[in-house]
mmCIF file of N, CA and C in Angstrom:
data_model
loop_
_atom_site.group_PDB
_atom_site.id
_atom_site.type_symbol
_atom_site.label_atom_id
_atom_site.label_comp_id
_atom_site.label_asym_id
_atom_site.label_seq_id
_atom_site.Cartn_x
_atom_site.Cartn_y
_atom_site.Cartn_z
ATOM 1 N N MET A 1 -3.121 -11.260 12.135
ATOM 2 C CA MET A 1 -3.064 -10.062 11.313
ATOM 3 C C MET A 1 -1.614 -9.831 10.884
ATOM 4 N N ILE A 2 -1.447 -9.598 9.597
ATOM 5 C CA ILE A 2 -0.140 -9.307 9.014
ATOM 6 C C ILE A 2 -0.267 -8.012 8.219
ATOM 7 N N ILE A 3 0.790 -7.212 8.224
ATOM 8 C CA ILE A 3 0.831 -6.002 7.410
ATOM 9 C C ILE A 3 1.694 -6.295 6.184
ATOM 10 N N TYR A 4 1.110 -6.098 4.998
ATOM 11 C CA TYR A 4 1.855 -6.186 3.744
ATOM 12 C C TYR A 4 1.915 -4.779 3.152
ATOM 13 N N THR A 5 3.101 -4.359 2.752
ATOM 14 C CA THR A 5 3.264 -3.024 2.189
ATOM 15 C C THR A 5 3.766 -3.114 0.756
ATOM 16 N N ASP A 6 3.041 -2.464 -0.146
ATOM 17 C CA ASP A 6 3.480 -2.271 -1.523
ATOM 18 C C ASP A 6 4.582 -1.219 -1.419
ATOM 19 N N ALA A 7 5.819 -1.679 -1.236
ATOM 20 C CA ALA A 7 6.894 -0.815 -0.752
ATOM 21 C C ALA A 7 7.711 -0.125 -1.835
ATOM 22 N N ASP A 8 7.445 -0.379 -3.095
ATOM 23 C CA ASP A 8 8.265 0.222 -4.146
ATOM 24 C C ASP A 8 8.350 1.743 -4.020
ATOM 25 N N ALA A 9 7.265 2.400 -3.776
ATOM 26 C CA ALA A 9 7.276 3.864 -3.679
ATOM 27 C C ALA A 9 6.573 4.337 -2.412
ATOM 28 N N CYS A 10 6.582 3.522 -1.384
ATOM 29 C CA CYS A 10 5.852 3.853 -0.164
ATOM 30 C C CYS A 10 6.645 4.854 0.684
ATOM 31 N N PRO A 11 6.057 6.013 0.972
ATOM 32 C CA PRO A 11 6.773 7.028 1.741
ATOM 33 C C PRO A 11 6.666 6.868 3.260
ATOM 34 N N VAL A 12 5.925 5.864 3.731
ATOM 35 C CA VAL A 12 5.709 5.730 5.184
ATOM 36 C C VAL A 12 6.222 4.387 5.719
ATOM 37 N N LYS A 13 7.278 3.874 5.119
ATOM 38 C CA LYS A 13 7.822 2.587 5.581
ATOM 39 C C LYS A 13 8.287 2.652 7.037
ATOM 40 N N GLN A 14 8.945 3.738 7.415
ATOM 41 C CA GLN A 14 9.437 3.835 8.791
ATOM 42 C C GLN A 14 8.283 3.829 9.790
ATOM 43 N N GLU A 15 7.207 4.522 9.466
ATOM 44 C CA GLU A 15 6.043 4.567 10.349
ATOM 45 C C GLU A 15 5.409 3.182 10.485
ATOM 46 N N ILE A 16 5.306 2.467 9.372
ATOM 47 C CA ILE A 16 4.760 1.104 9.397
ATOM 48 C C ILE A 16 5.648 0.220 10.257
ATOM 49 N N ASP A 17 6.932 0.321 10.040
ATOM 50 C CA ASP A 17 7.893 -0.493 10.774
ATOM 51 C C ASP A 17 7.810 -0.228 12.279
ATOM 52 N N ASP A 18 7.738 1.028 12.657
ATOM 53 C CA ASP A 18 7.655 1.382 14.079
ATOM 54 C C ASP A 18 6.401 0.796 14.723
ATOM 55 N N LEU A 19 5.258 0.914 14.036
ATOM 56 C CA LEU A 19 4.008 0.386 14.600
ATOM 57 C C LEU A 19 3.991 -1.135 14.625
ATOM 58 N N ALA A 20 4.524 -1.769 13.599
ATOM 59 C CA ALA A 20 4.589 -3.239 13.591
ATOM 60 C C ALA A 20 5.447 -3.725 14.758
ATOM 61 N N PHE A 21 6.562 -3.058 14.999
ATOM 62 C CA PHE A 21 7.435 -3.424 16.116
ATOM 63 C C PHE A 21 6.719 -3.208 17.449
ATOM 64 N N ARG A 22 6.095 -2.060 17.592
ATOM 65 C CA ARG A 22 5.397 -1.733 18.839
ATOM 66 C C ARG A 22 4.301 -2.758 19.150
ATOM 67 N N HIS A 23 3.591 -3.206 18.125
ATOM 68 C CA HIS A 23 2.493 -4.167 18.312
ATOM 69 C C HIS A 23 2.954 -5.617 18.155
ATOM 70 N N GLN A 24 4.248 -5.806 17.861
ATOM 71 C CA GLN A 24 4.839 -7.137 17.675
ATOM 72 C C GLN A 24 4.064 -7.959 16.641
ATOM 73 N N LEU A 25 3.837 -7.334 15.482
ATOM 74 C CA LEU A 25 3.123 -7.982 14.378
ATOM 75 C C LEU A 25 4.089 -8.334 13.259
ATOM 76 N N ASP A 26 3.745 -9.368 12.511
ATOM 77 C CA ASP A 26 4.492 -9.672 11.296
ATOM 78 C C ASP A 26 4.192 -8.585 10.270
ATOM 79 N N SER A 27 5.235 -8.124 9.623
ATOM 80 C CA SER A 27 5.097 -7.084 8.613
ATOM 81 C C SER A 27 6.055 -7.398 7.469
ATOM 82 N N TYR A 28 5.581 -7.201 6.247
ATOM 83 C CA TYR A 28 6.381 -7.493 5.056
ATOM 84 C C TYR A 28 6.392 -6.286 4.128
ATOM 85 N N PHE A 29 7.594 -5.846 3.769
ATOM 86 C CA PHE A 29 7.767 -4.833 2.737
ATOM 87 C C PHE A 29 8.064 -5.581 1.448
ATOM 88 N N VAL A 30 7.182 -5.440 0.470
ATOM 89 C CA VAL A 30 7.328 -6.168 -0.787
ATOM 90 C C VAL A 30 7.839 -5.184 -1.844
ATOM 91 N N PHE A 31 9.062 -5.438 -2.333
ATOM 92 C CA PHE A 31 9.761 -4.582 -3.291
ATOM 93 C C PHE A 31 10.057 -5.358 -4.572
ATOM 94 N N THR A 32 10.352 -4.608 -5.631
ATOM 95 C CA THR A 32 11.056 -5.196 -6.768
ATOM 96 C C THR A 32 12.527 -4.807 -6.627
ATOM 97 N N TYR A 33 13.395 -5.533 -7.325
ATOM 98 C CA TYR A 33 14.834 -5.249 -7.260
ATOM 99 C C TYR A 33 15.142 -3.787 -7.549
ATOM 100 N N ALA A 34 14.378 -3.179 -8.434
ATOM 101 C CA ALA A 34 14.635 -1.792 -8.826
ATOM 102 C C ALA A 34 14.406 -0.797 -7.690
ATOM 103 N N HIS A 35 13.710 -1.209 -6.640
ATOM 104 C CA HIS A 35 13.356 -0.285 -5.555
ATOM 105 C C HIS A 35 13.853 -0.730 -4.185
ATOM 106 N N VAL A 36 14.775 -1.646 -4.138
ATOM 107 C CA VAL A 36 15.257 -2.163 -2.854
ATOM 108 C C VAL A 36 15.897 -1.042 -2.049
ATOM 109 N N SER A 37 15.600 -1.040 -0.772
ATOM 110 C CA SER A 37 16.150 -0.055 0.154
ATOM 111 C C SER A 37 17.293 -0.679 0.948
ATOM 112 N N GLN A 38 18.286 0.109 1.246
ATOM 113 C CA GLN A 38 19.398 -0.362 2.075
ATOM 114 C C GLN A 38 19.110 -0.160 3.560
ATOM 115 N N THR A 39 17.993 0.470 3.863
ATOM 116 C CA THR A 39 17.620 0.709 5.252
ATOM 117 C C THR A 39 17.267 -0.610 5.920
ATOM 118 N N SER A 40 17.686 -0.758 7.147
ATOM 119 C CA SER A 40 17.380 -1.970 7.905
ATOM 120 C C SER A 40 16.073 -1.757 8.669
ATOM 121 N N TYR A 41 15.160 -2.705 8.530
ATOM 122 C CA TYR A 41 13.852 -2.595 9.164
ATOM 123 C C TYR A 41 13.568 -3.814 10.034
ATOM 124 N N TYR A 42 12.649 -3.625 10.985
ATOM 125 C CA TYR A 42 12.090 -4.740 11.754
ATOM 126 C C TYR A 42 11.297 -5.639 10.804
ATOM 127 N N SER A 43 10.575 -5.018 9.897
ATOM 128 C CA SER A 43 9.751 -5.746 8.936
ATOM 129 C C SER A 43 10.619 -6.597 8.019
ATOM 130 N N ASN A 44 10.035 -7.677 7.541
ATOM 131 C CA ASN A 44 10.720 -8.556 6.592
ATOM 132 C C ASN A 44 10.666 -7.943 5.199
ATOM 133 N N ASN A 45 11.747 -8.071 4.454
ATOM 134 C CA ASN A 45 11.781 -7.600 3.073
ATOM 135 C C ASN A 45 11.574 -8.776 2.129
ATOM 136 N N ILE A 46 10.635 -8.629 1.218
ATOM 137 C CA ILE A 46 10.408 -9.595 0.150
ATOM 138 C C ILE A 46 10.831 -8.893 -1.136
ATOM 139 N N ILE A 47 11.832 -9.434 -1.804
ATOM 140 C CA ILE A 47 12.377 -8.792 -2.996
ATOM 141 C C ILE A 47 12.051 -9.651 -4.214
ATOM 142 N N LEU A 48 11.405 -9.024 -5.194
ATOM 143 C CA LEU A 48 10.917 -9.734 -6.375
ATOM 144 C C LEU A 48 11.568 -9.207 -7.643
ATOM 145 N N ASP A 49 11.502 -10.017 -8.704
ATOM 146 C CA ASP A 49 11.944 -9.549 -10.016
ATOM 147 C C ASP A 49 11.105 -8.342 -10.419
ATOM 148 N N SER A 50 11.670 -7.516 -11.265
ATOM 149 C CA SER A 50 10.993 -6.284 -11.684
ATOM 150 C C SER A 50 9.996 -6.528 -12.812
ATOM 151 N N GLU A 51 9.167 -7.517 -12.653
ATOM 152 C CA GLU A 51 8.114 -7.816 -13.631
ATOM 153 C C GLU A 51 6.891 -6.948 -13.330
ATOM 154 N N ALA A 52 6.118 -6.650 -14.368
ATOM 155 C CA ALA A 52 4.900 -5.869 -14.185
ATOM 156 C C ALA A 52 3.976 -6.575 -13.197
ATOM 157 N N GLU A 53 3.489 -5.851 -12.251
ATOM 158 C CA GLU A 53 2.521 -6.330 -11.252
ATOM 159 C C GLU A 53 3.057 -7.407 -10.319
ATOM 160 N N ALA A 54 4.364 -7.611 -10.263
ATOM 161 C CA ALA A 54 4.926 -8.661 -9.400
ATOM 162 C C ALA A 54 4.578 -8.430 -7.934
ATOM 163 N N VAL A 55 4.707 -7.189 -7.483
ATOM 164 C CA VAL A 55 4.409 -6.874 -6.083
ATOM 165 C C VAL A 55 2.925 -7.087 -5.805
ATOM 166 N N ASP A 56 2.072 -6.589 -6.695
ATOM 167 C CA ASP A 56 0.626 -6.738 -6.508
ATOM 168 C C ASP A 56 0.229 -8.210 -6.432
ATOM 169 N N LEU A 57 0.771 -9.024 -7.326
ATOM 170 C CA LEU A 57 0.429 -10.450 -7.338
ATOM 171 C C LEU A 57 0.921 -11.156 -6.082
ATOM 172 N N TYR A 58 2.107 -10.819 -5.626
ATOM 173 C CA TYR A 58 2.622 -11.432 -4.394
ATOM 174 C C TYR A 58 1.696 -11.102 -3.219
ATOM 175 N N ILE A 59 1.372 -9.820 -3.090
ATOM 176 C CA ILE A 59 0.519 -9.412 -1.967
ATOM 177 C C ILE A 59 -0.849 -10.068 -2.084
ATOM 178 N N PHE A 60 -1.441 -10.051 -3.271
ATOM 179 C CA PHE A 60 -2.751 -10.674 -3.456
ATOM 180 C C PHE A 60 -2.714 -12.157 -3.087
ATOM 181 N N ASN A 61 -1.685 -12.860 -3.504
ATOM 182 C CA ASN A 61 -1.592 -14.296 -3.242
ATOM 183 C C ASN A 61 -1.356 -14.627 -1.773
ATOM 184 N N HIS A 62 -0.817 -13.709 -1.004
ATOM 185 C CA HIS A 62 -0.510 -13.982 0.397
ATOM 186 C C HIS A 62 -1.492 -13.349 1.383
ATOM 187 N N ALA A 63 -2.203 -12.309 0.967
ATOM 188 C CA ALA A 63 -3.115 -11.611 1.876
ATOM 189 C C ALA A 63 -4.292 -12.495 2.263
ATOM 190 N N LYS A 64 -4.696 -12.335 3.504
ATOM 191 C CA LYS A 64 -5.845 -13.076 4.029
ATOM 192 C C LYS A 64 -6.792 -12.103 4.725
ATOM 193 N N THR A 65 -7.959 -12.605 5.063
ATOM 194 C CA THR A 65 -8.921 -11.814 5.812
ATOM 195 C C THR A 65 -8.239 -11.249 7.052
ATOM 196 N N ASP A 66 -8.520 -10.008 7.355
ATOM 197 C CA ASP A 66 -7.995 -9.291 8.525
ATOM 198 C C ASP A 66 -6.563 -8.801 8.370
ATOM 199 N N ASP A 67 -5.883 -9.092 7.263
ATOM 200 C CA ASP A 67 -4.567 -8.503 7.038
ATOM 201 C C ASP A 67 -4.744 -7.044 6.628
ATOM 202 N N ILE A 68 -3.680 -6.275 6.782
ATOM 203 C CA ILE A 68 -3.680 -4.868 6.389
ATOM 204 C C ILE A 68 -2.695 -4.704 5.239
ATOM 205 N N ILE A 69 -3.173 -4.069 4.166
ATOM 206 C CA ILE A 69 -2.350 -3.832 2.989
ATOM 207 C C ILE A 69 -2.163 -2.327 2.850
ATOM 208 N N VAL A 70 -0.923 -1.871 2.825
ATOM 209 C CA VAL A 70 -0.639 -0.449 2.626
ATOM 210 C C VAL A 70 -0.226 -0.273 1.173
ATOM 211 N N THR A 71 -1.012 0.513 0.445
ATOM 212 C CA THR A 71 -0.770 0.693 -0.988
ATOM 213 C C THR A 71 -1.367 2.001 -1.476
ATOM 214 N N GLN A 72 -0.784 2.521 -2.544
ATOM 215 C CA GLN A 72 -1.353 3.669 -3.251
ATOM 216 C C GLN A 72 -2.064 3.207 -4.521
ATOM 217 N N ASP A 73 -2.063 1.913 -4.761
ATOM 218 C CA ASP A 73 -2.566 1.321 -6.002
ATOM 219 C C ASP A 73 -4.036 0.930 -5.840
ATOM 220 N N ASN A 74 -4.907 1.635 -6.552
ATOM 221 C CA ASN A 74 -6.345 1.350 -6.464
ATOM 222 C C ASN A 74 -6.681 -0.061 -6.926
ATOM 223 N N GLY A 75 -5.970 -0.558 -7.932
ATOM 224 C CA GLY A 75 -6.223 -1.914 -8.429
ATOM 225 C C GLY A 75 -5.904 -2.962 -7.379
ATOM 226 N N LEU A 76 -4.757 -2.834 -6.727
ATOM 227 C CA LEU A 76 -4.397 -3.764 -5.655
ATOM 228 C C LEU A 76 -5.393 -3.660 -4.512
ATOM 229 N N ALA A 77 -5.772 -2.442 -4.165
ATOM 230 C CA ALA A 77 -6.752 -2.262 -3.087
ATOM 231 C C ALA A 77 -8.054 -2.992 -3.411
ATOM 232 N N ALA A 78 -8.507 -2.884 -4.650
ATOM 233 C CA ALA A 78 -9.768 -3.519 -5.043
ATOM 234 C C ALA A 78 -9.723 -5.031 -4.862
ATOM 235 N N ILE A 79 -8.623 -5.659 -5.260
ATOM 236 C CA ILE A 79 -8.592 -7.122 -5.188
ATOM 237 C C ILE A 79 -8.375 -7.636 -3.767
ATOM 238 N N VAL A 80 -7.648 -6.894 -2.934
ATOM 239 C CA VAL A 80 -7.485 -7.380 -1.555
ATOM 240 C C VAL A 80 -8.735 -7.130 -0.724
ATOM 241 N N LEU A 81 -9.502 -6.101 -1.074
ATOM 242 C CA LEU A 81 -10.779 -5.883 -0.381
ATOM 243 C C LEU A 81 -11.700 -7.079 -0.578
ATOM 244 N N GLU A 82 -11.669 -7.656 -1.785
ATOM 245 C CA GLU A 82 -12.508 -8.823 -2.067
ATOM 246 C C GLU A 82 -12.098 -10.036 -1.241
ATOM 247 N N LYS A 83 -10.864 -10.066 -0.782
ATOM 248 C CA LYS A 83 -10.394 -11.177 0.063
ATOM 249 C C LYS A 83 -10.681 -10.923 1.546
ATOM 250 N N GLY A 84 -11.226 -9.751 1.863
ATOM 251 C CA GLY A 84 -11.529 -9.435 3.253
ATOM 252 C C GLY A 84 -10.414 -8.722 3.988
ATOM 253 N N ALA A 85 -9.370 -8.332 3.262
ATOM 254 C CA ALA A 85 -8.278 -7.569 3.875
ATOM 255 C C ALA A 85 -8.666 -6.093 3.914
ATOM 256 N N THR A 86 -7.936 -5.326 4.690
ATOM 257 C CA THR A 86 -8.123 -3.881 4.757
ATOM 258 C C THR A 86 -7.019 -3.227 3.947
ATOM 259 N N ALA A 87 -7.376 -2.259 3.114
ATOM 260 C CA ALA A 87 -6.390 -1.533 2.313
ATOM 261 C C ALA A 87 -6.345 -0.085 2.790
ATOM 262 N N LEU A 88 -5.127 0.394 3.016
ATOM 263 C CA LEU A 88 -4.899 1.720 3.578
ATOM 264 C C LEU A 88 -3.876 2.454 2.721
ATOM 265 N N THR A 89 -4.137 3.738 2.430
ATOM 266 C CA THR A 89 -3.172 4.530 1.673
ATOM 267 C C THR A 89 -2.116 5.104 2.613
ATOM 268 N N PRO A 90 -0.966 5.520 2.078
ATOM 269 C CA PRO A 90 0.046 6.170 2.911
ATOM 270 C C PRO A 90 -0.409 7.521 3.478
ATOM 271 N N ARG A 91 -1.542 8.009 3.027
ATOM 272 C CA ARG A 91 -2.102 9.245 3.575
ATOM 273 C C ARG A 91 -3.150 8.965 4.654
ATOM 274 N N GLY A 92 -3.338 7.682 4.975
ATOM 275 C CA GLY A 92 -4.233 7.323 6.067
ATOM 276 C C GLY A 92 -5.677 7.095 5.675
ATOM 277 N N LYS A 93 -5.978 7.054 4.384
ATOM 278 C CA LYS A 93 -7.351 6.803 3.939
ATOM 279 C C LYS A 93 -7.553 5.301 3.781
ATOM 280 N N THR A 94 -8.615 4.805 4.377
ATOM 281 C CA THR A 94 -8.960 3.397 4.232
ATOM 282 C C THR A 94 -9.846 3.237 3.003
ATOM 283 N N PHE A 95 -9.456 2.360 2.098
ATOM 284 C CA PHE A 95 -10.288 2.071 0.927
ATOM 285 C C PHE A 95 -11.539 1.336 1.390
ATOM 286 N N SER A 96 -12.653 1.573 0.697
ATOM 287 C CA SER A 96 -13.877 0.834 1.011
ATOM 288 C C SER A 96 -14.476 0.289 -0.279
ATOM 289 N N LYS A 97 -15.300 -0.731 -0.126
ATOM 290 C CA LYS A 97 -15.964 -1.300 -1.304
ATOM 291 C C LYS A 97 -16.918 -0.289 -1.927
ATOM 292 N N ASP A 98 -17.389 0.678 -1.125
ATOM 293 C CA ASP A 98 -18.311 1.687 -1.643
ATOM 294 C C ASP A 98 -17.644 2.660 -2.610
ATOM 295 N N ASP A 99 -16.371 2.985 -2.366
ATOM 296 C CA ASP A 99 -15.721 3.982 -3.220
ATOM 297 C C ASP A 99 -14.718 3.402 -4.220
ATOM 298 N N ILE A 100 -14.467 2.113 -4.167
ATOM 299 C CA ILE A 100 -13.417 1.546 -5.011
ATOM 300 C C ILE A 100 -13.758 1.620 -6.504
ATOM 301 N N ASN A 101 -15.027 1.474 -6.873
ATOM 302 C CA ASN A 101 -15.389 1.541 -8.296
ATOM 303 C C ASN A 101 -15.088 2.914 -8.890
ATOM 304 N N ILE A 102 -15.370 3.961 -8.140
ATOM 305 C CA ILE A 102 -15.079 5.317 -8.610
ATOM 306 C C ILE A 102 -13.571 5.495 -8.772
ATOM 307 N N LEU A 103 -12.810 4.977 -7.817
ATOM 308 C CA LEU A 103 -11.351 5.077 -7.891
ATOM 309 C C LEU A 103 -10.802 4.298 -9.085
ATOM 310 N N LEU A 104 -11.390 3.138 -9.368
ATOM 311 C CA LEU A 104 -10.933 2.344 -10.514
ATOM 312 C C LEU A 104 -11.254 3.031 -11.841
ATOM 313 N N ILE A 105 -12.383 3.720 -11.905
ATOM 314 C CA ILE A 105 -12.714 4.486 -13.114
ATOM 315 C C ILE A 105 -11.680 5.591 -13.313
ATOM 316 N N GLY A 106 -11.320 6.264 -12.227
ATOM 317 C CA GLY A 106 -10.289 7.303 -12.307
ATOM 318 C C GLY A 106 -8.952 6.736 -12.756
ATOM 319 N N ARG A 107 -8.631 5.552 -12.275
ATOM 320 C CA ARG A 107 -7.384 4.882 -12.678
ATOM 321 C C ARG A 107 -7.407 4.580 -14.177
ATOM 322 N N TYR A 108 -8.528 4.052 -14.652
ATOM 323 C CA TYR A 108 -8.678 3.733 -16.074
ATOM 324 C C TYR A 108 -8.536 4.997 -16.929
ATOM 325 N N GLU A 109 -9.189 6.077 -16.504
ATOM 326 C CA GLU A 109 -9.105 7.328 -17.260
ATOM 327 C C GLU A 109 -7.676 7.861 -17.287
ATOM 328 N N GLY A 110 -6.959 7.701 -16.179
ATOM 329 C CA GLY A 110 -5.560 8.121 -16.130
ATOM 330 C C GLY A 110 -4.698 7.324 -17.086
ATOM 331 N N ILE A 111 -4.930 6.023 -17.152
ATOM 332 C CA ILE A 111 -4.177 5.167 -18.079
ATOM 333 C C ILE A 111 -4.464 5.577 -19.518
ATOM 334 N N GLN A 112 -5.735 5.833 -19.820
ATOM 335 C CA GLN A 112 -6.103 6.245 -21.186
ATOM 336 C C GLN A 112 -5.464 7.585 -21.537
ATOM 337 N N ALA A 113 -5.435 8.499 -20.589
ATOM 338 C CA ALA A 113 -4.836 9.812 -20.848
ATOM 339 C C ALA A 113 -3.336 9.676 -21.114
ATOM 340 N N LYS A 114 -2.666 8.817 -20.355
ATOM 341 C CA LYS A 114 -1.227 8.608 -20.573
ATOM 342 C C LYS A 114 -0.965 8.024 -21.955
ATOM 343 N N ARG A 115 -1.832 7.123 -22.386
ATOM 344 C CA ARG A 115 -1.678 6.540 -23.730
ATOM 345 C C ARG A 115 -1.841 7.603 -24.802
ATOM 346 N N GLY A 116 -2.653 8.597 -24.502
ATOM 347 C CA GLY A 116 -2.854 9.707 -25.434
ATOM 348 C C GLY A 116 -1.807 10.792 -25.270
ATOM 349 N N LYS A 117 -0.766 10.492 -24.501
ATOM 350 C CA LYS A 117 0.366 11.407 -24.277
ATOM 351 C C LYS A 117 -0.018 12.630 -23.445
ATOM 352 N N THR A 118 -1.126 12.561 -22.732
ATOM 353 C CA THR A 118 -1.503 13.645 -21.834
ATOM 354 C C THR A 118 -0.745 13.472 -20.528
ATOM 355 N N ARG A 119 -0.176 14.559 -20.036
ATOM 356 C CA ARG A 119 0.565 14.489 -18.775
ATOM 357 C C ARG A 119 -0.430 14.584 -17.619
ATOM 358 N N ILE A 120 -0.353 13.626 -16.715
ATOM 359 C CA ILE A 120 -1.234 13.583 -15.554
ATOM 360 C C ILE A 120 -0.414 13.963 -14.328
ATOM 361 N N LYS A 121 -0.938 14.898 -13.553
ATOM 362 C CA LYS A 121 -0.249 15.278 -12.323
ATOM 363 C C LYS A 121 -0.382 14.166 -11.295
ATOM 364 N N GLY A 122 0.688 13.908 -10.612
ATOM 365 C CA GLY A 122 0.665 12.939 -9.527
ATOM 366 C C GLY A 122 0.112 13.578 -8.266
ATOM 367 N N PRO A 123 0.095 12.821 -7.203
ATOM 368 C CA PRO A 123 -0.407 13.373 -5.945
ATOM 369 C C PRO A 123 0.553 14.430 -5.408
ATOM 370 N N PRO A 124 0.051 15.336 -4.587
ATOM 371 C CA PRO A 124 0.939 16.333 -3.983
ATOM 372 C C PRO A 124 1.925 15.650 -3.033
ATOM 373 N N PRO A 125 3.033 16.319 -2.730
ATOM 374 C CA PRO A 125 3.999 15.720 -1.797
ATOM 375 C C PRO A 125 3.340 15.403 -0.452
ATOM 376 N N LEU A 126 3.823 14.354 0.176
ATOM 377 C CA LEU A 126 3.306 13.952 1.478
ATOM 378 C C LEU A 126 3.709 14.997 2.516
ATOM 379 N N LYS A 127 2.744 15.442 3.300
ATOM 380 C CA LYS A 127 3.001 16.438 4.340
ATOM 381 C C LYS A 127 3.065 15.756 5.699
ATOM 382 N N LYS A 128 3.535 16.499 6.669
ATOM 383 C CA LYS A 128 3.609 16.003 8.043
ATOM 384 C C LYS A 128 2.220 15.557 8.519
ATOM 385 N N GLU A 129 1.205 16.328 8.163
ATOM 386 C CA GLU A 129 -0.172 15.998 8.567
ATOM 387 C C GLU A 129 -0.619 14.670 7.960
ATOM 388 N N ASP A 130 -0.188 14.406 6.718
ATOM 389 C CA ASP A 130 -0.527 13.137 6.065
ATOM 390 C C ASP A 130 0.102 11.968 6.819
ATOM 391 N N ARG A 131 1.358 12.120 7.203
ATOM 392 C CA ARG A 131 2.045 11.070 7.973
ATOM 393 C C ARG A 131 1.345 10.828 9.307
ATOM 394 N N GLU A 132 0.974 11.914 9.967
ATOM 395 C CA GLU A 132 0.292 11.790 11.259
ATOM 396 C C GLU A 132 -1.053 11.084 11.103
ATOM 397 N N ARG A 133 -1.789 11.433 10.052
ATOM 398 C CA ARG A 133 -3.086 10.791 9.798
ATOM 399 C C ARG A 133 -2.889 9.305 9.499
ATOM 400 N N PHE A 134 -1.827 8.981 8.745
ATOM 401 C CA PHE A 134 -1.533 7.580 8.457
ATOM 402 C C PHE A 134 -1.258 6.810 9.749
ATOM 403 N N VAL A 135 -0.391 7.341 10.594
ATOM 404 C CA VAL A 135 -0.045 6.663 11.851
ATOM 405 C C VAL A 135 -1.295 6.466 12.703
ATOM 406 N N GLU A 136 -2.122 7.492 12.776
ATOM 407 C CA GLU A 136 -3.365 7.390 13.552
ATOM 408 C C GLU A 136 -4.279 6.307 12.976
ATOM 409 N N SER A 137 -4.436 6.284 11.658
ATOM 410 C CA SER A 137 -5.310 5.290 11.016
ATOM 411 C C SER A 137 -4.783 3.872 11.201
ATOM 412 N N LEU A 138 -3.486 3.672 10.969
ATOM 413 C CA LEU A 138 -2.913 2.332 11.111
ATOM 414 C C LEU A 138 -2.964 1.879 12.566
ATOM 415 N N ASN A 139 -2.654 2.770 13.472
ATOM 416 C CA ASN A 139 -2.701 2.422 14.892
ATOM 417 C C ASN A 139 -4.114 2.001 15.292
ATOM 418 N N GLN A 140 -5.111 2.709 14.789
ATOM 419 C CA GLN A 140 -6.511 2.361 15.085
ATOM 420 C C GLN A 140 -6.855 0.974 14.537
ATOM 421 N N LEU A 141 -6.427 0.681 13.314
ATOM 422 C CA LEU A 141 -6.685 -0.640 12.733
ATOM 423 C C LEU A 141 -6.004 -1.746 13.537
ATOM 424 N N LEU A 142 -4.826 -1.469 14.051
ATOM 425 C CA LEU A 142 -4.090 -2.479 14.814
ATOM 426 C C LEU A 142 -4.717 -2.748 16.175
ATOM 427 N N LYS A 143 -5.466 -1.784 16.677
ATOM 428 C CA LYS A 143 -6.120 -1.951 17.984
ATOM 429 C C LYS A 143 -7.451 -2.689 17.869
ATOM 430 N N GLU A 144 -8.006 -2.766 16.664
ATOM 431 C CA GLU A 144 -9.324 -3.409 16.480
ATOM 432 C C GLU A 144 -9.237 -4.909 16.630
#
C-alpha cells in the first residue's frame, strides 16, 4: 500500500505525513513546480512541470490496487477507483463507485458555468473537525 497525494492544494499534507511515518508506509506528495512546498516531509516529493493534468496523470500511471489517493479532484478519483485504488478527500470522505457519476456531473456543470463566466463558490474553509475526520478515515484505511 502506497499513499499518493494530489498535493498542489492539499490542506492535510502534515496529517498524511504523520500517519505515513507512524505506519512506516511509502507516501508521495505529487506537486507541480508552481506549488512546491519548502516544508520538509517524511513523504517523498514528486515535482512535475506545470502542465495541465500532470499531477493527475502521474498518480493515475503509478497507482495500483490497494493504494490510497488523497485528492479533491473528482476526475482523478474516478479513474483511480477503476484501478482498484481508494480515493479519499481531505475532509475524510471516501469516494465510491456509487456516487462518482453524480460528482462528475457536478464537475461538468461547474466547468460549463465557469465558461459562461458564472462565479462558482469553492468549498468552505477546512475546519478542525474536517481535519479530525480525515485523520480518522485515513487511519482506518491504513489499518485494513
